[in-house]
N, CA and C of each residue as an Amber inpcrd file, in Angstrom:
protein
   564
 -41.3050000  10.4760000 -18.5050000 -40.6930000  11.4470000 -17.6570000
 -40.2110000  12.6720000 -18.4330000 -40.1950000  13.7630000 -17.7770000
 -39.6060000  14.9280000 -18.4660000 -38.1070000  15.0690000 -18.1250000
 -37.4780000  15.8340000 -18.8570000 -36.0270000  16.0790000 -18.6450000
 -35.7520000  16.6970000 -17.2780000 -36.7170000  17.4750000 -16.6910000
 -36.5780000  18.0640000 -15.3540000 -36.5560000  17.0790000 -14.2770000
 -37.3100000  15.8930000 -14.5240000 -37.2910000  14.9900000 -13.4410000
 -35.9680000  14.1940000 -13.1970000 -35.1870000  14.2540000 -14.1710000
 -33.8120000  13.6630000 -14.0530000 -32.7940000  14.4810000 -13.3320000
 -32.9830000  15.7350000 -13.4190000 -32.0460000  16.6540000 -12.9030000
 -31.6860000  16.4500000 -11.3960000 -32.7360000  16.3130000 -10.5230000
 -32.3430000  16.1120000  -9.1020000 -31.5350000  14.8350000  -8.8560000
 -31.8520000  13.7100000  -9.6650000 -31.1330000  12.5120000  -9.4510000
 -29.6420000  12.6740000  -9.9490000 -29.3530000  13.3250000 -10.9650000
 -28.0390000  13.6680000 -11.4220000 -27.3900000  14.5030000 -10.4310000
 -27.9810000  15.5920000  -9.9180000 -27.4580000  16.4850000  -8.9310000
 -27.0820000  15.7570000  -7.6660000 -28.0960000  14.8410000  -7.2490000
 -27.7510000  14.0620000  -6.0000000 -26.6280000  13.1170000  -6.2170000
 -26.5750000  12.5000000  -7.3740000 -25.5560000  11.4540000  -7.5720000
 -24.2220000  12.1790000  -7.7300000 -24.1840000  13.3530000  -8.2910000
 -22.9350000  14.1950000  -8.4160000 -22.5450000  14.6100000  -6.9640000
 -23.5130000  15.0680000  -6.1340000 -23.1480000  15.3580000  -4.7870000
 -22.6170000  14.1710000  -4.0380000 -23.2930000  13.0490000  -4.1290000
 -22.8010000  11.8460000  -3.5180000 -21.3970000  11.4610000  -4.0700000
 -21.1550000  11.6300000  -5.3040000 -19.8320000  11.4310000  -5.7620000
 -18.7390000  12.2670000  -5.1620000 -19.0780000  13.5790000  -5.0350000
 -18.2000000  14.6090000  -4.4650000 -17.9470000  14.2440000  -2.9840000
 -19.0020000  13.8270000  -2.3630000 -18.9410000  13.4360000  -0.9070000
 -17.9770000  12.2380000  -0.6510000 -18.2100000  11.2150000  -1.6090000
 -17.3900000  10.0640000  -1.5320000 -15.9230000  10.3660000  -1.8140000
 -15.6320000  11.2140000  -2.8220000 -14.3080000  11.6730000  -3.2170000
 -13.6920000  12.4300000  -1.9760000 -14.4470000  13.2240000  -1.4410000
 -13.9350000  14.0410000  -0.2090000 -13.5830000  13.0670000   0.9930000
 -14.4790000  12.0590000   1.1990000 -14.0600000  11.0770000   2.2500000
 -12.8330000  10.3050000   1.9000000 -12.6430000   9.9980000   0.5760000
 -11.4590000   9.2650000   0.1980000 -10.2260000  10.0110000   0.3280000
 -10.2540000  11.3630000  -0.0890000  -9.1460000  12.2270000   0.1190000
  -8.7670000  12.4950000   1.5130000  -9.8370000  12.6700000   2.3350000
  -9.5760000  12.9540000   3.7240000  -8.9210000  11.7760000   4.3620000
  -9.4340000  10.5680000   3.9530000  -8.8500000   9.2820000   4.4480000
  -7.3960000   9.0240000   4.0820000  -7.1440000   9.4440000   2.8340000
  -5.8640000   9.3430000   2.2260000  -4.8010000  10.3240000   2.9810000
  -5.2770000  11.5220000   3.2000000  -4.4230000  12.5800000   3.8930000
  -4.1350000  12.0600000   5.3070000  -5.1520000  11.6160000   5.9750000
  -4.9520000  11.1510000   7.3550000  -3.9590000   9.9470000   7.4050000
  -4.1370000   9.1270000   6.4930000  -3.2420000   7.8810000   6.4500000
  -1.8060000   8.3840000   6.0650000  -1.7440000   9.2910000   5.1180000
  -0.4020000   9.7570000   4.7850000   0.2420000  10.5570000   5.9990000
  -0.4660000  11.2650000   6.8410000   0.0730000  11.8530000   7.9750000
   0.6880000  10.6730000   8.9000000  -0.0960000   9.6630000   9.0200000
   0.4320000   8.5040000   9.8670000   1.6470000   7.8900000   9.2220000
   1.7790000   7.8010000   7.9910000   2.8480000   7.2430000   7.3050000
   4.2050000   8.1120000   7.6080000   3.9960000   9.4550000   7.6170000
   5.1450000  10.2770000   7.8690000   5.8360000   9.9840000   9.2240000
   5.1340000   9.2600000  10.2090000   5.6770000   9.0250000  11.3730000
   6.1580000   7.5840000  11.4390000   6.0240000   6.8580000  10.3750000
   6.4370000   5.4520000  10.3000000   7.7850000   5.3820000   9.7290000
   8.7070000   4.7230000  10.4550000  10.1380000   4.6680000   9.8970000
  10.2190000   3.8760000   8.6580000   9.3710000   2.9860000   8.4060000
   9.3650000   2.0950000   7.2230000   9.0520000   2.9540000   5.9950000
   8.3030000   4.0150000   6.1370000   7.9860000   4.9970000   5.0770000
   9.2240000   5.6590000   4.6130000  10.0670000   6.1450000   5.6300000
  11.3460000   6.8630000   5.3770000  12.3470000   5.8590000   4.7230000
  12.2820000   4.5190000   5.1780000  13.2180000   3.6100000   4.5310000
  12.9260000   3.5230000   2.9950000  11.6060000   3.3980000   2.7430000
  11.3030000   3.3750000   1.2530000  11.7540000   4.6680000   0.5030000
  11.5280000   5.7960000   1.1640000  11.9770000   7.1120000   0.4950000
  13.4730000   7.0730000   0.3880000  14.1620000   6.7060000   1.3760000
  15.7070000   6.6630000   1.2760000  16.1440000   5.6780000   0.2500000
  15.5460000   4.5280000   0.0690000  15.9200000   3.5870000  -1.0540000
  15.7030000   4.2340000  -2.4010000  14.4110000   4.7890000  -2.6160000
  14.2380000   5.3190000  -3.9220000  15.2060000   6.5370000  -4.1670000
  15.4600000   7.3040000  -3.2300000  16.3770000   8.4480000  -3.4990000
  17.8220000   7.9890000  -3.6710000  18.2310000   7.0020000  -2.8830000
  19.5300000   6.4220000  -3.1350000  19.8050000   5.7640000  -4.4780000
  18.8000000   4.9970000  -4.9630000  18.7180000   4.4160000  -6.2200000
  18.7580000   5.4340000  -7.3370000  17.9250000   6.4150000  -7.1770000
  17.8910000   7.5690000  -8.2270000  19.2320000   8.2770000  -8.3070000
  19.7470000   8.5080000  -7.0880000  21.0480000   9.2820000  -7.2110000
  22.0350000   8.3530000  -7.7950000  22.1670000   7.1110000  -7.4570000
  23.1460000   6.2020000  -8.0020000  22.9770000   6.0150000  -9.4750000
  21.6860000   5.8720000  -9.8440000  21.3310000   5.6710000 -11.3220000
  21.7860000   6.8580000 -12.1200000  21.5210000   8.0840000 -11.5600000
  21.8090000   9.3490000 -12.3110000  23.4380000   9.4880000 -12.3380000
  24.0220000   9.2280000 -11.2870000  25.5280000   9.3450000 -11.2860000
  26.1460000   8.3700000 -12.2280000  25.6620000   7.1500000 -12.2830000
  26.1760000   6.2260000 -13.1450000  26.0140000   6.4750000 -14.6120000
  24.7880000   6.9850000 -14.9620000  24.4880000   7.3180000 -16.3390000
  25.2400000   8.5580000 -16.7640000  25.5320000   9.4750000 -15.7300000
  26.2890000  10.6650000 -16.0970000  27.6680000  10.2990000 -16.3160000
  28.2330000   9.4290000 -15.5580000  29.6890000   9.0240000 -15.7420000
  29.8670000   8.2460000 -16.9650000  28.9060000   7.5000000 -17.4080000
  28.9250000   6.7410000 -18.6950000  29.2100000   7.7170000 -19.8960000
  28.5730000   8.8050000 -19.8620000  28.8280000   9.7460000 -20.8910000
  30.0430000  10.5940000 -20.6860000  30.6800000  10.4880000 -19.5980000
  31.9540000  11.1860000 -19.3410000  33.0990000  10.1800000 -19.6350000
  32.7720000   8.9280000 -19.9630000  33.7710000   7.8830000 -20.1960000
  34.3680000   7.2430000 -18.9390000  33.7220000   7.4280000 -17.7830000
  34.2120000   6.8630000 -16.4640000  33.2880000   5.7710000 -16.1650000
  33.7960000   4.6370000 -15.7030000  32.9770000   3.4830000 -15.3190000
  31.8200000   3.1060000 -16.2930000  32.0860000   2.9020000 -17.5190000
  30.9270000   2.6600000 -18.4140000  30.0980000   1.3910000 -18.1420000
  30.7680000   0.3540000 -17.5570000  29.9980000  -0.9000000 -17.1810000
  29.0360000  -0.6460000 -16.0880000  29.4120000   0.1040000 -15.1160000
  28.4500000   0.3640000 -13.9910000  27.2150000   1.2040000 -14.4070000
  27.3590000   1.9080000 -15.4820000  26.2440000   2.7080000 -15.9970000
  25.0980000   1.7890000 -16.5320000  25.3500000   0.5260000 -16.5220000
  24.2970000  -0.3890000 -17.0750000  23.3510000  -0.7150000 -15.9330000
  23.4380000  -0.0990000 -14.7890000  22.6550000  -0.3590000 -13.6680000
  21.2070000  -0.1940000 -14.1400000  20.4180000  -1.2590000 -14.0830000
  19.0720000  -1.1600000 -14.7120000  18.1240000  -0.4340000 -13.7950000
  17.0550000  -0.0380000 -14.4050000  15.9380000   0.6480000 -13.6710000
  15.2890000  -0.3860000 -12.7850000  15.5100000  -1.7070000 -12.9720000
  14.8700000  -2.7070000 -12.2080000  15.3810000  -2.7140000 -10.7430000
  16.3080000  -1.9520000 -10.3830000  16.7110000  -1.8720000  -8.9690000
  15.6740000  -1.1830000  -8.1680000  14.7360000  -0.4460000  -8.8140000
  13.5660000   0.1760000  -8.1550000  12.6700000  -0.9520000  -7.5430000
  12.7860000  -2.1210000  -7.9910000  11.9310000  -3.2220000  -7.4690000
  12.2340000  -3.4110000  -5.9710000  13.4220000  -2.9990000  -5.4930000
  13.7030000  -3.2040000  -4.1070000  12.8370000  -2.3380000  -3.2060000
  12.7370000  -1.0680000  -3.4780000  11.8630000  -0.2750000  -2.5180000
  10.3340000  -0.5500000  -2.9020000  10.0470000  -0.8830000  -4.0550000
   8.6360000  -1.1380000  -4.4720000   8.1620000  -2.3540000  -3.7140000
   8.8830000  -3.4880000  -3.6960000   8.4980000  -4.6460000  -3.1200000
   8.4350000  -4.4850000  -1.5920000   9.4390000  -3.7310000  -1.0950000
   9.4870000  -3.4250000   0.4200000   8.1350000  -2.6770000   0.6940000
   7.7600000  -1.6880000  -0.0010000   6.5940000  -0.8450000   0.1920000
   5.3340000  -1.7990000   0.0450000   5.3530000  -2.7360000  -0.9060000
   4.2280000  -3.5620000  -1.0540000   4.0030000  -4.4480000   0.1990000
   5.1480000  -5.0140000   0.7020000   5.0500000  -5.8870000   1.8450000
   4.7020000  -5.1090000   3.0770000   5.0510000  -3.8810000   3.1950000
   4.7400000  -3.1770000   4.4230000   3.5000000  -2.2960000   4.3630000
   3.0810000  -1.8760000   3.2070000   2.0100000  -0.9920000   3.0960000
   0.8360000  -1.4260000   2.0810000   1.0610000  -2.4240000   1.3420000
   0.1300000  -2.9460000   0.4040000   0.0520000  -2.0480000  -0.8130000
  -1.0920000  -1.9760000  -1.5510000  -1.2230000  -1.0490000  -2.7880000
  -0.9700000   0.3260000  -2.4460000  -1.5130000   0.8300000  -1.3370000
  -1.2690000   2.2110000  -0.9810000   0.1060000   2.6740000  -0.8160000
   0.9480000   1.7650000  -0.7110000   2.4340000   2.0780000  -0.6380000
   3.1920000   1.7890000  -1.8710000   2.9120000   0.6240000  -2.5000000
   3.5800000   0.1750000  -3.6520000   3.4050000   0.9840000  -4.8130000
   2.1860000   1.1780000  -5.1890000   1.8680000   1.8620000  -6.4760000
   2.4000000   3.2500000  -6.3960000   2.1800000   4.0730000  -5.3720000
   2.8240000   5.4140000  -5.3600000   4.3660000   5.4190000  -5.3290000
   4.9660000   4.3110000  -4.7000000   6.4300000   4.2550000  -4.7910000
   6.9160000   3.8240000  -6.1710000   6.1500000   3.0180000  -6.8810000
   6.5210000   2.7380000  -8.2750000   6.3540000   3.9630000  -9.1630000
   5.3160000   4.7510000  -9.0300000   4.9790000   5.9680000  -9.8110000
   6.1610000   7.0200000  -9.4590000   6.4830000   7.0710000  -8.1620000
   7.5400000   8.0270000  -7.7870000   8.9010000   7.6380000  -8.3100000
   9.1660000   6.4410000  -8.4160000  10.3890000   5.8760000  -8.9190000
  10.4330000   6.2440000 -10.4580000   9.2870000   5.9950000 -11.1330000
   9.1760000   6.1960000 -12.6620000   9.4550000   7.7120000 -12.7930000
   8.7980000   8.5000000 -12.0280000   8.9860000   9.9800000 -12.1240000
  10.3770000  10.4870000 -12.0760000  11.0710000   9.7950000 -11.0770000
  12.4680000  10.2900000 -10.8310000  13.4060000   9.7730000 -12.0560000
  12.9080000   8.8490000 -12.8350000  13.7440000   8.2830000 -13.9110000
  13.5660000   9.1350000 -15.2000000  12.4620000   9.8450000 -15.3200000
  12.2160000  10.7090000 -16.4720000  13.3970000  11.5060000 -16.8680000
  14.0250000  12.3470000 -15.9910000  15.1430000  13.1410000 -16.3820000
  16.2630000  12.3140000 -16.9870000  16.6710000  11.1610000 -16.4130000
  17.5240000  10.3100000 -17.0460000  17.2070000   9.7900000 -18.3350000
  15.9350000   9.5150000 -18.5330000  15.3940000   8.9690000 -19.8010000
  15.6330000  10.0600000 -20.8540000  15.2840000  11.2290000 -20.5350000
  15.4080000  12.3370000 -21.4690000  16.9200000  12.6840000 -21.8270000
  17.7330000  12.8170000 -20.6930000  19.0210000  13.2940000 -20.9230000
  20.0170000  12.3290000 -21.3960000  19.9340000  11.0020000 -20.9670000
  20.9620000  10.1010000 -21.2220000  20.6260000   8.9110000 -22.1880000
  19.2880000   8.7970000 -22.5410000  18.9560000   7.5950000 -23.3160000
  18.6550000   8.0680000 -24.7680000  19.0410000   7.1360000 -25.6510000
  18.7400000   7.4990000 -27.1630000  17.3050000   7.1040000 -27.3550000
  16.8260000   7.5400000 -28.5580000  15.4710000   7.2670000 -28.9000000
  15.1540000   5.6970000 -28.9030000  16.2070000   5.0050000 -29.3410000
  16.0500000   3.5260000 -29.4740000  16.0080000   2.8970000 -28.0380000
  16.6270000   3.4840000 -27.0600000  16.5970000   2.9210000 -25.6640000
  15.3580000   3.2610000 -24.8700000  14.7540000   4.4110000 -25.1860000
  13.6710000   4.9680000 -24.3550000  12.4560000   3.9920000 -24.3640000
  12.0600000   3.3340000 -25.3560000  10.9030000   2.4040000 -25.2680000
  11.1990000   1.3370000 -24.3300000  12.3320000   0.8310000 -24.2130000
  12.7000000  -0.3690000 -23.3680000  12.6580000   0.1670000 -21.9380000
  13.2030000   1.3710000 -21.6810000  13.0620000   1.9090000 -20.3150000
  11.6640000   2.0880000 -19.8050000  10.9020000   2.7400000 -20.8040000
   9.5430000   3.0090000 -20.4220000   8.7120000   1.7540000 -20.2000000
   8.9800000   0.6490000 -21.0210000   8.3900000  -0.6280000 -20.7890000
   8.7710000  -1.2330000 -19.4190000  10.0320000  -1.0500000 -19.0490000
  10.4620000  -1.6100000 -17.8580000   9.8480000  -0.7690000 -16.6430000
   9.6180000   0.5030000 -16.8190000   8.9750000   1.2960000 -15.7600000
   7.4100000   0.8740000 -15.7070000   6.8040000   0.6550000 -16.7950000
   5.4350000   0.2020000 -16.7870000   5.2830000  -1.2550000 -16.1850000
   6.2630000  -2.0330000 -16.3730000   6.3490000  -3.3480000 -15.7940000
   6.5050000  -3.1420000 -14.2650000   7.3250000  -2.2380000 -13.7590000
   7.5210000  -1.9930000 -12.3580000   6.2160000  -1.5770000 -11.7420000
   5.3960000  -0.7230000 -12.3600000   4.1500000  -0.2480000 -11.7940000
   3.1910000  -1.4390000 -11.7900000   3.1000000  -2.1930000 -12.8210000
   2.1450000  -3.3440000 -12.8910000   2.5050000  -4.3880000 -11.8450000
   3.7970000  -4.6380000 -11.7140000   4.2100000  -5.6580000 -10.7520000
   4.0010000  -5.1520000  -9.2530000   4.1280000  -3.8780000  -9.1650000
   3.9390000  -3.2930000  -7.8410000   2.4600000  -3.5370000  -7.4230000
   1.5030000  -3.3290000  -8.3620000   0.1590000  -3.4290000  -8.0080000
  -0.1450000  -4.9730000  -7.8070000   0.3570000  -5.8500000  -8.5260000
   0.0750000  -7.2420000  -8.4200000   0.5280000  -7.7920000  -7.0330000
   1.7440000  -7.5070000  -6.7020000   2.3480000  -7.9370000  -5.4490000
   1.5030000  -7.3150000  -4.3010000   1.3330000  -6.0900000  -4.3320000
   0.6940000  -5.3060000  -3.2380000  -0.7100000  -5.7710000  -3.0830000
  -1.3870000  -6.0680000  -4.1360000  -2.8340000  -6.5620000  -4.2200000
  -2.8380000  -7.9310000  -3.4220000  -1.8750000  -8.6980000  -3.6850000
  -1.8150000 -10.0310000  -3.0020000  -1.4960000  -9.7710000  -1.5010000
  -0.6260000  -8.9900000  -1.1480000  -0.3230000  -8.6420000   0.3210000
  -1.6110000  -8.1090000   0.9930000  -2.3600000  -7.2490000   0.2670000
  -3.7200000  -6.7510000   0.7520000  -4.6030000  -7.9120000   1.0690000
  -4.7410000  -8.8450000   0.0370000  -5.6150000  -9.9870000   0.2640000
  -5.2200000 -10.8400000   1.5040000  -3.9180000 -11.0100000   1.6170000
  -3.4030000 -11.8580000   2.6870000  -3.6140000 -11.1730000   4.0540000
  -3.4340000  -9.8820000   4.0840000  -3.6340000  -9.1100000   5.3030000
  -5.1720000  -9.1980000   5.7450000  -6.0370000  -8.9590000   4.8430000
  -7.4450000  -9.0270000   5.0840000  -7.8410000 -10.4120000   5.5310000
  -7.1880000 -11.5210000   4.8720000  -7.5490000 -12.8760000   5.2940000
  -7.0810000 -13.0260000   6.7390000  -5.9150000 -12.5070000   7.0970000
  -5.3530000 -12.8170000   8.4830000  -6.2890000 -12.0190000   9.4400000
  -6.8300000 -10.7690000   9.1580000  -7.6570000 -10.1150000   9.9690000
  -9.0140000 -10.7430000  10.1070000  -9.5210000 -11.3880000   9.1140000
 -10.7190000 -12.1300000   9.2180000 -10.5710000 -13.3600000  10.0850000
  -9.4790000 -13.9950000   9.8410000  -9.2340000 -15.2370000  10.7870000
  -9.1530000 -14.9210000  12.2790000  -8.3550000 -13.7370000  12.4770000
  -8.1690000 -13.3040000  13.7850000  -9.5450000 -12.9740000  14.4370000
 -10.3990000 -12.2990000  13.7130000 -11.7330000 -11.9070000  14.1650000
 -12.5480000 -13.2130000  14.4220000 -12.5390000 -14.2270000  13.5680000
 -13.2000000 -15.5360000  13.7110000 -12.6930000 -16.2110000  14.9970000
 -11.3930000 -16.1920000  15.2380000 -10.7280000 -16.7870000  16.3290000
 -11.3360000 -16.1550000  17.6400000 -11.4350000 -14.8460000  17.6930000
 -12.0250000 -14.0800000  18.8190000 -13.4010000 -14.4610000  19.0500000
 -14.1920000 -14.6490000  18.0190000 -15.6530000 -15.0330000  18.1440000
 -15.6930000 -16.4390000  18.7580000 -14.9320000 -17.3320000  18.1550000
 -14.8500000 -18.6760000  18.6070000 -14.4400000 -18.7630000  20.0890000
 -13.4570000 -17.9650000  20.5040000 -12.9680000 -17.9900000  21.9280000
 -14.1810000 -17.6100000  22.8190000 -14.9420000 -16.5560000  22.4480000
 -16.0380000 -16.0860000  23.2660000 -17.0550000 -17.1710000  23.2670000
 -17.3650000 -17.9430000  22.1710000 -18.3310000 -19.0670000  22.1080000
 -17.8220000 -20.1260000  23.0320000 -16.5650000 -20.4530000  23.0110000
 -15.9630000 -21.5900000  23.8730000 -16.1430000 -21.1690000  25.2610000
 -15.9090000 -19.9000000  25.6980000 -16.0010000 -19.4570000  27.0680000
 -17.5090000 -19.6370000  27.4760000 -18.4360000 -19.2770000  26.5970000
 -19.8810000 -19.3630000  26.9520000 -20.2300000 -20.8760000  27.0950000
 -19.7800000 -21.6650000  26.1860000 -20.0570000 -23.1530000  26.2640000
 -19.4460000 -23.7020000  27.6750000 -18.2570000 -23.2300000  27.9680000
 -17.6690000 -23.6730000  29.2180000 -18.4240000 -23.3000000  30.4430000
 -18.9070000 -22.1270000  30.4420000 -19.7380000 -21.5150000  31.4130000
 -20.9520000 -22.4440000  31.6690000 -21.6080000 -22.7180000  30.6290000
 -22.8760000 -23.5890000  30.7310000 -22.6290000 -24.9870000  31.0960000
 -21.4330000 -25.4950000  30.8160000 -21.0390000 -26.8710000  31.1390000
 -20.6040000 -26.9700000  32.6250000 -20.1530000 -25.8750000  33.1360000
 -19.6760000 -25.8810000  34.5970000 -20.8160000 -25.9210000  35.5720000
 -21.8510000 -25.2800000  35.1750000 -22.9830000 -25.1520000  36.2570000
 -24.2070000 -25.2610000  35.7180000 -25.1950000 -25.6200000  36.4540000
 -26.6350000 -25.6530000  36.1640000 -27.3470000 -24.4880000  36.6250000
 -26.6270000 -23.6550000  37.4350000 -27.1800000 -22.5280000  38.0750000
 -27.2950000 -21.3900000  36.9430000 -28.5420000 -20.9750000  36.7060000
 -28.7480000 -20.0600000  35.5820000 -27.9870000 -18.7870000  35.8410000
 -28.0690000 -18.2300000  37.1090000 -27.3780000 -16.9510000  37.3560000
 -25.8920000 -17.1240000  37.1070000 -25.2690000 -18.1610000  37.5010000
 -23.9020000 -18.4210000  37.2850000 -23.5150000 -18.4320000  35.8980000
 -24.3450000 -19.2060000  35.1030000 -24.0750000 -19.4130000  33.6610000
 -24.2680000 -18.0230000  32.9640000 -25.2820000 -17.3310000  33.3230000
 -25.5140000 -16.0300000  32.6470000 -24.3540000 -15.0120000  33.0310000
 -23.9140000 -15.0350000  34.2080000 -22.8720000 -14.0760000  34.6930000
 -21.6100000 -14.5120000  33.9120000 -21.2160000 -15.7240000  33.8060000
 -19.9110000 -16.0700000  33.0930000 -20.1100000 -15.8630000  31.6160000
 -21.2770000 -16.0780000  31.0530000 -21.4950000 -15.8440000  29.6470000
 -21.3530000 -14.3840000  29.3580000 -21.9400000 -13.5210000  30.1200000
 -21.8320000 -12.0460000  29.9440000 -20.4160000 -11.6520000  30.0090000
 -19.6360000 -12.1520000  31.0470000 -18.2420000 -11.7910000  31.1650000
 -17.4400000 -12.2920000  29.9800000 -17.7830000 -13.4650000  29.4370000
 -17.0300000 -13.9480000  28.2440000 -17.4030000 -12.9930000  27.0600000
 -18.6100000 -12.6240000  26.9370000 -18.9500000 -11.6930000  25.7580000
 -18.3870000 -10.2490000  25.9210000 -18.2310000  -9.8770000  27.1470000
 -17.8430000  -8.4040000  27.3790000 -16.2580000  -8.2850000  27.5120000
 -15.6760000  -9.3050000  27.8210000 -14.3060000  -9.2990000  28.0280000
 -13.5180000 -10.2910000  27.1400000 -13.4750000  -9.9790000  25.8680000
 -12.9190000 -10.8870000  24.8530000 -11.4430000 -11.1900000  24.9670000
 -10.7390000 -10.2490000  25.7660000  -9.2850000 -10.5380000  25.8650000
  -8.9200000 -11.3230000  27.1580000  -9.7820000 -11.9760000  27.6640000
  -9.6180000 -12.7700000  28.8660000  -8.6700000 -13.9620000  28.6090000
């Protein structure tokens, strides 16, 4: 094959990749708009902001000589909103929350931590992000399993209604009518 024969394949795969990326971005934006109306989203944001403000104030007061023991408030308190986001939104909520928490910690890291403390804080933030993903992934698996079980139960219910219709009568029209009703009205 010549080099020119590969160009349309590359161009079409690039176009397909761009189309897939555009669908993903569109879906993400649509889902994000829905999240803005969800009170749980704002609970997560309030927790992250409250922890960030408390963390910053405590670290600032440590350097002023006020309440030095409280300044030891660890970055691990960010696990509270991250786990809450994981349980409520899965990966799509937990990982961005962990990244947002880490981003809000960067000024504290630069302003109030020594060079010797920074690797420990960075490690703790990396652990926060990794654990957010692990917990949220498990939540996503459990949610998907629940949805599959509910769909299977709905199919079994329709099958049971169909079997009951055929057991109740030998009249073909009656059986067919009840079977169609069972198939078309799953919420019965």
